[in-house]
Coordinates of N, CA and C and ligand atoms in Angstrom, one line a residue:
X1 N 0.8 -1.2 0.0 CA 0.0 0.0 0.0 C 0.9 1.3 0.0
X2 N 0.7 2.1 -1.0 CA 1.6 3.3 -1.0 C 1.3 4.3 0.1
X3 N 2.3 5.0 0.5 CA 2.1 6.1 1.5 C 1.2 7.2 1.0
X4 N 0.4 7.7 1.8 CA -0.5 8.8 1.3 C 0.2 10.1 1.8
X5 N 0.4 11.0 0.8 CA 0.9 12.3 1.1 C -0.3 13.2 1.5
X6 N -0.5 13.2 2.8 CA -1.8 13.8 3.3 C -1.9 15.3 2.9
X7 N -0.7 16.0 3.0 CA -0.8 17.5 2.7 C -1.1 17.7 1.2
X8 N -0.5 16.9 0.4 CA -0.7 17.1 -1.1 C -2.1 16.8 -1.4
X9 N -2.7 15.7 -0.8 CA -4.0 15.3 -1.0 C -5.0 16.4 -0.6
X10 N -4.8 16.9 0.5 CA -5.7 18.0 1.0 C -5.6 19.2 0.1
X11 N -4.4 19.6 -0.3 CA -4.2 20.7 -1.3 C -5.0 20.5 -2.6
X12 N -5.0 19.2 -3.0 CA -5.7 18.9 -4.2 C -7.2 19.1 -4.0
X13 N -7.7 18.6 -2.9 CA -9.2 18.8 -2.6 C -9.5 20.3 -2.5
X14 N -8.6 21.0 -1.9 CA -8.9 22.5 -1.8 C -8.9 23.1 -3.1
X15 N -7.9 22.8 -4.0 CA -7.9 23.4 -5.3 C -9.1 22.9 -6.2
X16 N -9.6 21.7 -6.0 CA -10.8 21.3 -6.7 C -12.0 22.1 -6.5
X17 N -12.0 22.8 -5.3 CA -13.1 23.7 -5.0 C -13.2 24.8 -6.0
X18 N -12.1 25.2 -6.7 CA -12.1 26.3 -7.7 C -13.0 25.9 -8.9
X19 N -13.2 24.7 -9.1 CA -14.0 24.3 -10.3 C -15.5 24.0 -9.9
X20 N -15.8 24.2 -8.7 CA -17.2 24.0 -8.3 C -18.1 24.9 -9.1
X21 N -19.3 24.3 -9.4 CA -20.3 25.1 -10.1 C -21.4 25.3 -9.2
X22 N -21.4 26.4 -8.5 CA -22.4 26.6 -7.4 C -23.1 28.0 -7.4
X23 N -23.8 28.2 -8.6 CA -24.6 29.5 -8.7 C -25.7 29.6 -7.7
X24 N -26.2 28.5 -7.1 CA -27.4 28.6 -6.3 C -27.0 28.6 -4.8
X25 N -26.0 27.8 -4.4 CA -25.7 27.8 -2.9 C -24.5 28.7 -2.6
X26 N -23.6 28.9 -3.6 CA -22.4 29.7 -3.3 C -21.5 28.9 -2.3
X27 N -21.7 27.6 -2.3 CA -21.0 26.8 -1.3 C -20.1 25.7 -2.0
X28 N -18.9 26.1 -2.4 CA -18.0 25.2 -3.1 C -17.4 24.1 -2.2
X29 N -17.4 22.9 -2.8 CA -16.8 21.7 -2.1 C -15.8 21.1 -3.1
X30 N -14.7 20.6 -2.6 CA -13.7 19.9 -3.4 C -13.4 18.6 -2.9
X31 N -13.1 17.6 -3.7 CA -12.7 16.3 -3.2 C -11.6 15.7 -4.1
X32 N -10.9 14.8 -3.5 CA -9.8 14.2 -4.3 C -9.7 12.7 -3.8
X33 N -9.9 11.8 -4.7 CA -9.7 10.4 -4.4 C -8.4 9.9 -4.9
X34 N -7.8 9.0 -4.2 CA -6.5 8.4 -4.6 C -6.5 6.9 -4.7
X35 N -5.9 6.4 -5.8 CA -5.9 4.9 -6.0 C -4.6 4.3 -5.4
X36 N -4.6 3.0 -5.4 CA -3.4 2.3 -5.0 C -2.2 2.7 -5.8
X37 N -2.4 3.0 -7.1 CA -1.3 3.4 -8.0 C -0.9 4.9 -7.8
X38 N -1.6 5.5 -6.8 CA -1.2 6.9 -6.6 C -1.9 7.9 -7.5
X39 N -2.9 7.4 -8.3 CA -3.6 8.3 -9.2 C -4.6 9.2 -8.4
X40 N -4.7 10.4 -8.7 CA -5.6 11.3 -8.0 C -6.7 11.8 -8.9
X41 N -7.9 11.6 -8.4 CA -9.1 12.0 -9.2 C -9.9 13.0 -8.4
X42 N -10.0 14.2 -9.0 CA -10.6 15.3 -8.2 C -12.1 15.4 -8.6
X43 N -12.9 16.1 -7.8 CA -14.3 16.3 -8.1 C -14.7 17.6 -7.4
X44 N -15.7 18.3 -7.9 CA -16.2 19.4 -7.2 C -17.7 19.3 -7.4
X45 N -18.5 20.1 -6.5 CA -19.9 20.0 -6.6 C -20.4 20.7 -7.8
X46 N -21.4 20.1 -8.5 CA -22.0 20.7 -9.7 C -23.5 20.8 -9.5
X47 N -23.9 22.1 -9.4 CA -25.4 22.3 -9.1 C -26.2 22.4 -10.4
X48 N -27.5 22.5 -10.2 CA -28.4 22.6 -11.3 C -29.6 23.4 -10.9
X49 N -30.2 24.1 -11.9 CA -31.4 24.9 -11.6 C -32.6 24.1 -11.0
X50 N -32.6 22.8 -11.4 CA -33.5 21.9 -10.8 C -32.7 21.3 -9.7
X51 N -32.8 21.9 -8.5 CA -31.9 21.7 -7.4 C -31.5 20.3 -7.1
X52 N -32.5 19.4 -7.1 CA -32.3 18.0 -6.7 C -31.3 17.3 -7.7
X53 N -31.0 17.9 -8.8 CA -30.0 17.2 -9.7 C -28.6 17.5 -9.4
X54 N -28.4 18.4 -8.4 CA -27.0 18.7 -7.9 C -26.3 17.4 -7.5
X55 N -25.0 17.4 -7.9 CA -24.1 16.2 -7.4 C -23.0 16.8 -6.6
X56 N -22.8 16.2 -5.4 CA -21.8 16.6 -4.5 C -20.4 16.3 -5.0
X57 N -19.4 17.0 -4.5 CA -18.0 16.8 -4.9 C -17.5 15.4 -4.7
X58 N -17.9 14.8 -3.6 CA -17.4 13.4 -3.3 C -17.9 12.4 -4.3
X59 N -19.1 12.6 -4.7 CA -19.7 11.6 -5.7 C -19.1 11.9 -7.0
X60 N -18.9 13.2 -7.4 CA -18.3 13.4 -8.7 C -16.9 12.8 -8.8
X61 N -16.1 12.9 -7.7 CA -14.7 12.3 -7.8 C -14.8 10.8 -7.9
X62 N -15.7 10.1 -7.1 CA -15.8 8.7 -7.1 C -16.4 8.2 -8.4
X63 N -17.4 8.9 -8.9 CA -18.0 8.4 -10.2 C -17.0 8.6 -11.3
X64 N -16.2 9.7 -11.3 CA -15.2 9.9 -12.3 C -14.2 8.7 -12.2
X65 N -13.7 8.4 -11.0 CA -12.8 7.3 -10.9 C -13.3 6.0 -11.4
X66 N -14.5 5.6 -10.9 CA -15.0 4.3 -11.4 C -15.3 4.3 -12.9
X67 N -15.7 5.4 -13.4 CA -16.0 5.4 -14.9 C -14.8 5.3 -15.7
X68 N -13.6 5.6 -15.1 CA -12.3 5.5 -15.8 C -11.6 4.1 -15.4
X69 N -12.4 3.3 -14.7 CA -11.8 2.0 -14.3 C -10.9 2.0 -13.1
X70 N -10.9 3.1 -12.4 CA -10.0 3.3 -11.2 C -10.8 3.0 -10.0
X71 N -10.7 1.8 -9.4 CA -11.6 1.3 -8.4 C -10.9 1.1 -7.0
X72 N -9.6 1.0 -7.0 CA -8.9 0.8 -5.7 C -8.6 2.1 -5.0
X73 N -9.7 2.6 -4.4 CA -9.5 3.9 -3.8 C -9.0 3.7 -2.3
X74 N -7.9 4.3 -2.1 CA -7.3 4.1 -0.7 C -7.5 5.4 0.2
X75 N -7.8 6.5 -0.5 CA -8.0 7.7 0.3 C -8.9 8.7 -0.4
X76 N -9.6 9.5 0.4 CA -10.5 10.5 -0.2 C -10.5 11.7 0.7
X77 N -10.1 12.8 0.1 CA -10.1 14.1 0.9 C -11.3 14.9 0.4
X78 N -11.9 15.6 1.4 CA -13.0 16.5 1.1 C -12.7 17.9 1.8
X79 N -12.9 19.0 1.0 CA -12.7 20.3 1.6 C -13.8 21.2 1.3
X80 N -14.1 22.1 2.2 CA -15.1 23.2 1.9 C -14.7 24.5 2.5
X81 N -15.4 25.5 2.1 CA -15.1 26.9 2.6 C -15.7 27.2 4.0
X82 N -15.3 26.4 4.9 CA -15.9 26.5 6.3 C -14.8 26.5 7.3
X83 N -15.1 26.9 8.5 CA -14.1 27.0 9.6 C -13.7 25.6 10.1
X84 N -14.7 24.7 10.2 CA -14.4 23.4 10.8 C -14.4 22.4 9.6
X85 N -13.8 21.2 9.8 CA -13.8 20.2 8.8 C -15.2 19.9 8.3
X86 N -15.4 19.9 6.9 CA -16.7 19.7 6.3 C -17.2 18.3 6.7
X87 N -18.6 18.2 6.8 CA -19.2 16.9 7.1 C -20.0 16.4 5.9
X88 N -19.6 15.4 5.3 CA -20.2 14.9 4.1 C -21.7 14.5 4.3
X89 N -22.5 14.8 3.3 CA -24.0 14.5 3.4 C -24.2 13.0 3.5
X90 N -25.4 12.6 3.9 CA -25.7 11.2 4.1 C -25.6 10.4 2.8
X91 N -26.1 11.1 1.7 CA -26.0 10.4 0.4 C -24.6 10.1 0.0
X92 N -23.7 11.0 0.2 CA -22.3 10.8 -0.1 C -21.7 9.7 0.8
X93 N -22.1 9.7 2.0 CA -21.6 8.6 2.9 C -21.9 7.2 2.4
X94 N -23.2 7.1 1.9 CA -23.6 5.8 1.4 C -22.8 5.5 0.2
X95 N -22.6 6.4 -0.7 CA -21.8 6.1 -1.9 C -20.4 5.8 -1.6
X96 N -19.8 6.6 -0.7 CA -18.4 6.3 -0.3 C -18.3 4.9 0.3
X97 N -19.3 4.5 1.1 CA -19.2 3.2 1.8 C -19.3 2.1 0.8
X98 N -19.9 2.3 -0.4 CA -19.9 1.2 -1.4 C -18.7 1.3 -2.3
X99 N -18.4 2.5 -2.8 CA -17.3 2.7 -3.8 C -15.9 2.8 -3.3
X100 N -15.8 3.2 -2.0 CA -14.4 3.3 -1.5 C -14.4 2.8 0.0
X101 N -14.8 1.6 0.2 CA -15.0 1.1 1.6 C -13.7 1.0 2.4
X102 N -12.5 0.9 1.7 CA -11.3 0.8 2.4 C -10.5 2.1 2.5
X103 N -11.2 3.2 2.0 CA -10.4 4.5 2.0 C -10.3 5.1 3.4
X104 N -9.2 5.8 3.6 CA -9.0 6.7 4.7 C -9.6 8.0 4.2
X105 N -10.5 8.5 5.0 CA -11.2 9.8 4.7 C -10.6 10.9 5.4
X106 N -10.3 12.0 4.7 CA -9.8 13.2 5.3 C -10.8 14.3 5.1
X107 N -11.3 14.9 6.1 CA -12.2 16.0 6.0 C -11.5 17.3 6.5
X108 N -11.6 18.3 5.7 CA -10.9 19.5 6.1 C -11.7 20.8 5.9
X109 N -11.1 21.8 6.3 CA -11.8 23.1 6.3 C -11.2 24.0 5.2
X110 N -11.5 25.3 5.3 CA -11.2 26.2 4.1 C -9.7 26.4 3.8
X111 N -8.9 26.2 4.7 CA -7.4 26.4 4.4 C -6.6 25.1 4.8
X112 N -7.3 24.0 5.1 CA -6.6 22.8 5.4 C -5.9 22.8 6.8
X113 N -6.3 23.8 7.6 CA -5.6 23.9 8.9 C -6.2 22.9 9.9
X114 N -7.4 22.4 9.7 CA -8.0 21.4 10.5 C -8.4 20.2 9.7
X115 N -8.0 19.0 10.2 CA -8.3 17.8 9.4 C -8.8 16.7 10.3
X116 N -9.9 16.1 9.9 CA -10.5 15.0 10.6 C -10.2 13.8 9.7
X117 N -9.5 12.8 10.3 CA -9.1 11.6 9.6 C -9.9 10.4 10.1
X118 N -10.6 9.7 9.2 CA -11.4 8.6 9.7 C -11.6 7.5 8.7
X119 N -12.1 6.4 9.2 CA -12.4 5.3 8.3 C -13.8 5.5 7.8
X120 N -14.1 4.7 6.7 CA -15.5 4.8 6.1 C -16.5 4.3 7.1
X121 N -16.1 3.2 7.9 CA -17.1 2.7 8.9 C -17.4 3.7 10.0
X122 N -16.4 4.6 10.3 CA -16.6 5.7 11.3 C -17.6 6.7 10.7
X123 N -17.4 6.9 9.4 CA -18.2 8.0 8.7 C -19.7 7.5 8.5
X124 N -19.8 6.2 8.2 CA -21.2 5.7 8.1 C -21.3 4.3 8.8
X125 N -21.5 4.3 10.1 CA -21.7 3.0 10.7 C -23.0 2.3 10.2
X126 N -22.9 1.0 10.1 CA -24.1 0.2 9.7 C -24.8 0.7 8.4
X127 N -23.9 1.0 7.4 CA -24.4 1.5 6.1 C -25.3 0.4 5.4
X128 N -26.1 0.8 4.5 CA -27.0 -0.1 3.8 C -26.2 -0.9 2.8
X129 N -26.4 -2.2 2.7 CA -25.8 -3.1 1.8 C -26.8 -4.0 1.2
X130 N -26.6 -4.4 -0.1 CA -27.5 -5.4 -0.7 C -26.7 -6.8 -0.7
Ligands
LIG201 N1 -22.3 19.4 -1.0 C1 -21.2 18.6 -1.3 O1 -20.6 18.8 -2.4 N2 -20.8 17.6 -0.5 C2 -21.4 17.4 0.7 O2 -21.1 16.4 1.3 C3 -22.4 18.3 1.2 C4 -23.0 19.2 0.3 C5 -22.7 20.5 -1.9 C6 -24.0 20.3 -2.5 C7 -24.4 21.7 -2.8 O3 -23.9 22.0 -4.1 C8 -23.8 22.5 -1.8 O4 -22.8 21.7 -1.2 C9 -24.7 23.0 -0.7 O5 -25.5 22.0 -0.2

């Protein structure tokens, strides 16, 4: 298992926020998933005038990764423009628990100064499975 460069990963999630499309909420979120090969796949939240069609940054990064055949996700960082580490929504927790069950999750704030590091099981205990 490769070492995770935590600072670099968090920086990537922070810079992914720059590509957020957030005309409705003004709340940019950035994410970066890392594979066993050290590949980094970023995501940002993409909103829509039909609000429910919005996709969160975490899901964008994981869907991008999977759709490119990159499935061995060992880490996922999430950043938002908030003072305390961002708390992923329930829908994203469910998706993370299925698509990146082994990942170490890094949740951070607006400048990466505060980081919560956790397992997926800690993020979503007793998640739904088929
Ligand atoms: N959002 C995310 O991107 N990730 C989360 O885990 C929580 C919420 C986005 C969705 C929406 O574009 C904005 O934040 C405000 O809810």
